[in-house]
Amino acid sequence: MKIIIHGGFFSESDQSHEVKVAKQNSLKEIASKSFDFLKNHSAEETVVFAVKLLEDDELYNAGTGSQIQSDGKIRMSASLMNGETQKFSGVINIENVKNPIDVAKILMKEDDRVLGGNGAKIYAEANGIHDFSTEIPQRRKEYEEKIKNGGKGTVGCVALDKNGKLAAATSTGGKGFEIVGRISDSATVAGNYANEHCAVSCTGVGEDIVSNATAAKIVTRVTDGISLEDAVQKTFVELKKIDGFAGAIAIDKDGNIAHQDSHPTMVFASFDGTDFEVFN
């Protein structure tokens, strides 16, 4: 069993040492709780569990604490992929729900598994997920002052369960001040992808991640027999050619873990029941 989570990026120039320590402690705690959950649950259930904890933490740009778009509203996106069943579900630009990943989870049972905007909100309401404001004062202050700080970042989780099954989940509050209707990578296979061989979750600039097909490319390469380390490295070499800003976390079917960023520092934590690795 293995688990790795991410919470976007950290910038020494834009964030304090106290914020860095808070994120390190938060990620370590969430990774530990999620690993304990993984002991008795599937990889799919666990990545949802972990991403919900990340969505509920105001330190990250997903769920509570999401960025505000150019018209003053919060729109969030999230997706889930089960490596065994090859099913992908997601919501794009959904408003006023506490945990977008919960809506993605419910959508797994549908034939139509990716919903956007008002349709996603109507579906959420019909399935018992009611209005909830994810705005926090700090995000409103940033919006009103038109500040883009280094604290924002997509969240995600990749897990390998005791049965050798993989899953990935990713959630974001967007990049802040974007054009209304802009779609991130988080609810696409470029940002979140898994099969029986490998699972990947990405963070960073969505346009760069989509242009590079980052998550799907890594998984495809591992499926074709390339080692996880080499698959990640080759994919990030290609990302560099477009000066792409991204980070990725990944686990393969053998339990190998990888994490990579193109513009340090991606915040992440991994745990295997014995050893933690946390960004520094």
Short mmCIF file of N, CA, C and O in Angstrom, two decimals, residues 24-83:
data_model
loop_
_atom_site.label_atom_id
_atom_site.label_comp_id
_atom_site.label_asym_id
_atom_site.label_seq_id
_atom_site.Cartn_x
_atom_site.Cartn_y
_atom_site.Cartn_z
N GLN A 24 3.59 21.71 5.48
CA GLN A 24 4.29 20.46 5.74
C GLN A 24 3.55 19.62 6.78
O GLN A 24 3.35 18.41 6.60
N ASN A 25 3.13 20.26 7.85
CA ASN A 25 2.42 19.56 8.92
C ASN A 25 1.06 19.06 8.44
O ASN A 25 0.64 17.94 8.76
N SER A 26 0.36 19.90 7.68
CA SER A 26 -0.95 19.53 7.15
C SER A 26 -0.86 18.33 6.22
O SER A 26 -1.63 17.36 6.35
N LEU A 27 0.08 18.36 5.29
CA LEU A 27 0.22 17.27 4.33
C LEU A 27 0.61 15.97 5.02
O LEU A 27 0.12 14.89 4.67
N LYS A 28 1.49 16.07 6.00
CA LYS A 28 1.90 14.87 6.73
C LYS A 28 0.73 14.26 7.47
O LYS A 28 0.52 13.04 7.45
N GLU A 29 -0.09 15.11 8.09
CA GLU A 29 -1.25 14.62 8.83
C GLU A 29 -2.27 13.99 7.89
O GLU A 29 -2.82 12.91 8.17
N ILE A 30 -2.54 14.64 6.77
CA ILE A 30 -3.52 14.12 5.82
C ILE A 30 -3.02 12.82 5.19
O ILE A 30 -3.80 11.87 5.00
N ALA A 31 -1.74 12.75 4.87
CA ALA A 31 -1.18 11.51 4.32
C ALA A 31 -1.31 10.37 5.32
O ALA A 31 -1.64 9.23 4.94
N SER A 32 -1.05 10.65 6.58
CA SER A 32 -1.15 9.62 7.61
C SER A 32 -2.59 9.13 7.79
O SER A 32 -2.85 7.92 7.83
N LYS A 33 -3.53 10.07 7.89
CA LYS A 33 -4.94 9.72 8.03
C LYS A 33 -5.42 8.92 6.81
O LYS A 33 -6.18 7.95 6.95
N SER A 34 -4.98 9.33 5.64
CA SER A 34 -5.43 8.67 4.41
C SER A 34 -4.84 7.27 4.30
O SER A 34 -5.51 6.35 3.81
N PHE A 35 -3.60 7.09 4.76
CA PHE A 35 -3.01 5.75 4.73
C PHE A 35 -3.76 4.82 5.69
O PHE A 35 -4.01 3.65 5.36
N ASP A 36 -4.12 5.33 6.85
CA ASP A 36 -4.91 4.52 7.79
C ASP A 36 -6.24 4.13 7.17
O ASP A 36 -6.71 2.99 7.33
N PHE A 37 -6.85 5.05 6.44
CA PHE A 37 -8.11 4.78 5.75
C PHE A 37 -7.90 3.72 4.67
O PHE A 37 -8.75 2.84 4.48
N LEU A 38 -6.78 3.81 3.98
CA LEU A 38 -6.46 2.88 2.89
C LEU A 38 -6.37 1.43 3.36
O LEU A 38 -6.64 0.51 2.58
N LYS A 39 -6.02 1.21 4.62
CA LYS A 39 -5.88 -0.15 5.14
C LYS A 39 -7.16 -0.96 4.99
O LYS A 39 -7.12 -2.18 4.82
N ASN A 40 -8.32 -0.28 5.04
CA ASN A 40 -9.60 -0.98 5.00
C ASN A 40 -10.50 -0.53 3.86
O ASN A 40 -11.69 -0.83 3.87
N HIS A 41 -9.92 0.19 2.91
CA HIS A 41 -10.73 0.71 1.80
C HIS A 41 -9.96 0.59 0.49
O HIS A 41 -8.75 0.40 0.49
N SER A 42 -10.70 0.76 -0.60
CA SER A 42 -10.09 0.68 -1.92
C SER A 42 -9.30 1.94 -2.24
O SER A 42 -9.45 2.98 -1.58
N ALA A 43 -8.49 1.84 -3.28
CA ALA A 43 -7.75 3.01 -3.74
C ALA A 43 -8.69 4.13 -4.15
O ALA A 43 -8.45 5.31 -3.82
N GLU A 44 -9.79 3.80 -4.83
CA GLU A 44 -10.74 4.82 -5.25
C GLU A 44 -11.35 5.53 -4.05
O GLU A 44 -11.42 6.77 -4.01
N GLU A 45 -11.79 4.77 -3.08
CA GLU A 45 -12.38 5.38 -1.88
C GLU A 45 -11.36 6.25 -1.15
O GLU A 45 -11.69 7.32 -0.62
N THR A 46 -10.11 5.82 -1.14
CA THR A 46 -9.08 6.53 -0.40
C THR A 46 -8.70 7.85 -1.03
O THR A 46 -8.51 8.86 -0.33
N VAL A 47 -8.57 7.89 -2.36
CA VAL A 47 -8.20 9.16 -2.98
C VAL A 47 -9.30 10.20 -2.79
O VAL A 47 -9.02 11.39 -2.64
N VAL A 48 -10.55 9.76 -2.78
CA VAL A 48 -11.66 10.68 -2.50
C VAL A 48 -11.55 11.19 -1.06
O VAL A 48 -11.68 12.39 -0.79
N PHE A 49 -11.29 10.29 -0.13
CA PHE A 49 -11.14 10.64 1.28
C PHE A 49 -10.03 11.68 1.46
O PHE A 49 -10.21 12.70 2.13
N ALA A 50 -8.89 11.44 0.85
CA ALA A 50 -7.75 12.35 0.99
C ALA A 50 -8.03 13.71 0.36
O ALA A 50 -7.72 14.76 0.96
N VAL A 51 -8.61 13.72 -0.82
CA VAL A 51 -8.87 14.98 -1.50
C VAL A 51 -9.91 15.79 -0.74
O VAL A 51 -9.82 17.03 -0.68
N LYS A 52 -10.88 15.14 -0.12
CA LYS A 52 -11.84 15.87 0.71
C LYS A 52 -11.14 16.58 1.87
O LYS A 52 -11.46 17.73 2.21
N LEU A 53 -10.20 15.91 2.50
CA LEU A 53 -9.45 16.54 3.59
C LEU A 53 -8.67 17.75 3.07
O LEU A 53 -8.60 18.80 3.74
N LEU A 54 -8.10 17.63 1.88
CA LEU A 54 -7.38 18.75 1.28
C LEU A 54 -8.32 19.88 0.88
O LEU A 54 -8.00 21.06 1.04
N GLU A 55 -9.49 19.52 0.36
CA GLU A 55 -10.49 20.54 -0.01
C GLU A 55 -10.96 21.32 1.22
O GLU A 55 -11.28 22.51 1.11
N ASP A 56 -11.00 20.66 2.35
CA ASP A 56 -11.51 21.30 3.57
C ASP A 56 -10.47 22.13 4.30
O ASP A 56 -10.78 22.82 5.27
N ASP A 57 -9.22 22.07 3.84
CA ASP A 57 -8.14 22.81 4.48
C ASP A 57 -7.92 24.13 3.74
O ASP A 57 -7.61 24.14 2.55
N GLU A 58 -8.05 25.24 4.44
CA GLU A 58 -7.96 26.56 3.82
C GLU A 58 -6.56 26.88 3.28
O GLU A 58 -6.39 27.88 2.56
N LEU A 59 -5.58 26.06 3.59
CA LEU A 59 -4.23 26.29 3.08
C LEU A 59 -4.13 26.08 1.57
O LEU A 59 -3.20 26.55 0.92
N TYR A 60 -5.13 25.35 1.01
CA TYR A 60 -5.02 24.94 -0.39
C TYR A 60 -6.13 25.54 -1.23
O TYR A 60 -7.20 25.91 -0.74
N ASN A 61 -5.88 25.59 -2.53
CA ASN A 61 -6.82 26.16 -3.48
C ASN A 61 -7.71 25.08 -4.07
O ASN A 61 -7.57 24.68 -5.22
N ALA A 62 -8.63 24.59 -3.26
CA ALA A 62 -9.60 23.59 -3.69
C ALA A 62 -10.67 23.55 -2.61
O ALA A 62 -10.35 23.65 -1.42
N GLY A 63 -11.93 23.41 -2.99
CA GLY A 63 -12.97 23.43 -1.97
C GLY A 63 -12.91 24.73 -1.19
O GLY A 63 -12.84 25.82 -1.77
N THR A 64 -12.92 24.66 0.13
CA THR A 64 -12.83 25.85 0.96
C THR A 64 -11.49 26.55 0.71
O THR A 64 -10.44 25.95 0.81
N GLY A 65 -11.56 27.84 0.38
CA GLY A 65 -10.34 28.57 0.08
C GLY A 65 -10.02 28.68 -1.39
O GLY A 65 -8.94 29.13 -1.77
N SER A 66 -10.97 28.25 -2.24
CA SER A 66 -10.74 28.32 -3.69
C SER A 66 -10.55 29.76 -4.17
O SER A 66 -11.08 30.70 -3.58
N GLN A 67 -9.83 29.90 -5.27
CA GLN A 67 -9.60 31.20 -5.88
C GLN A 67 -10.90 31.77 -6.47
O GLN A 67 -11.84 31.03 -6.78
N ILE A 68 -10.90 33.07 -6.63
CA ILE A 68 -12.06 33.80 -7.16
C ILE A 68 -11.79 34.22 -8.60
O ILE A 68 -10.71 34.73 -8.91
N GLN A 69 -12.76 33.99 -9.47
CA GLN A 69 -12.59 34.31 -10.88
C GLN A 69 -12.84 35.78 -11.15
O GLN A 69 -13.19 36.55 -10.26
N SER A 70 -12.65 36.21 -12.40
CA SER A 70 -12.67 37.62 -12.75
C SER A 70 -14.01 38.31 -12.49
O SER A 70 -14.06 39.53 -12.35
N ASP A 71 -15.08 37.54 -12.41
CA ASP A 71 -16.39 38.14 -12.15
C ASP A 71 -16.77 38.07 -10.67
O ASP A 71 -17.91 38.36 -10.31
N GLY A 72 -15.81 37.67 -9.82
CA GLY A 72 -16.07 37.65 -8.39
C GLY A 72 -16.67 36.37 -7.86
O GLY A 72 -17.01 36.28 -6.68
N LYS A 73 -16.80 35.34 -8.72
CA LYS A 73 -17.39 34.07 -8.29
C LYS A 73 -16.34 32.97 -8.22
O LYS A 73 -15.31 33.03 -8.89
N ILE A 74 -16.64 31.96 -7.40
CA ILE A 74 -15.79 30.78 -7.29
C ILE A 74 -16.39 29.64 -8.10
O ILE A 74 -17.57 29.34 -7.97
N ARG A 75 -15.58 29.06 -8.97
CA ARG A 75 -15.99 27.88 -9.73
C ARG A 75 -14.90 26.83 -9.60
O ARG A 75 -13.73 27.13 -9.83
N MET A 76 -15.29 25.63 -9.26
CA MET A 76 -14.32 24.59 -8.94
C MET A 76 -14.44 23.40 -9.89
O MET A 76 -15.50 23.17 -10.47
N SER A 77 -13.35 22.67 -10.01
CA SER A 77 -13.34 21.47 -10.84
C SER A 77 -12.65 20.33 -10.10
O SER A 77 -11.74 20.57 -9.29
N ALA A 78 -13.08 19.12 -10.36
CA ALA A 78 -12.49 17.95 -9.70
C ALA A 78 -12.76 16.72 -10.55
O ALA A 78 -13.74 16.66 -11.30
N SER A 79 -11.87 15.72 -10.42
CA SER A 79 -12.10 14.47 -11.13
C SER A 79 -11.53 13.29 -10.37
O SER A 79 -10.69 13.44 -9.47
N LEU A 80 -12.01 12.12 -10.76
CA LEU A 80 -11.66 10.86 -10.12
C LEU A 80 -11.47 9.82 -11.21
O LEU A 80 -12.24 9.77 -12.17
N MET A 81 -10.43 8.98 -11.08
CA MET A 81 -10.26 7.90 -12.05
C MET A 81 -9.84 6.62 -11.34
O MET A 81 -8.92 6.62 -10.53
N ASN A 82 -10.57 5.55 -11.66
CA ASN A 82 -10.30 4.23 -11.12
C ASN A 82 -9.44 3.46 -12.13
O ASN A 82 -9.86 3.23 -13.26
N GLY A 83 -8.24 3.08 -11.71
CA GLY A 83 -7.32 2.41 -12.62
C GLY A 83 -7.78 1.04 -13.07
O GLY A 83 -7.45 0.60 -14.17
#
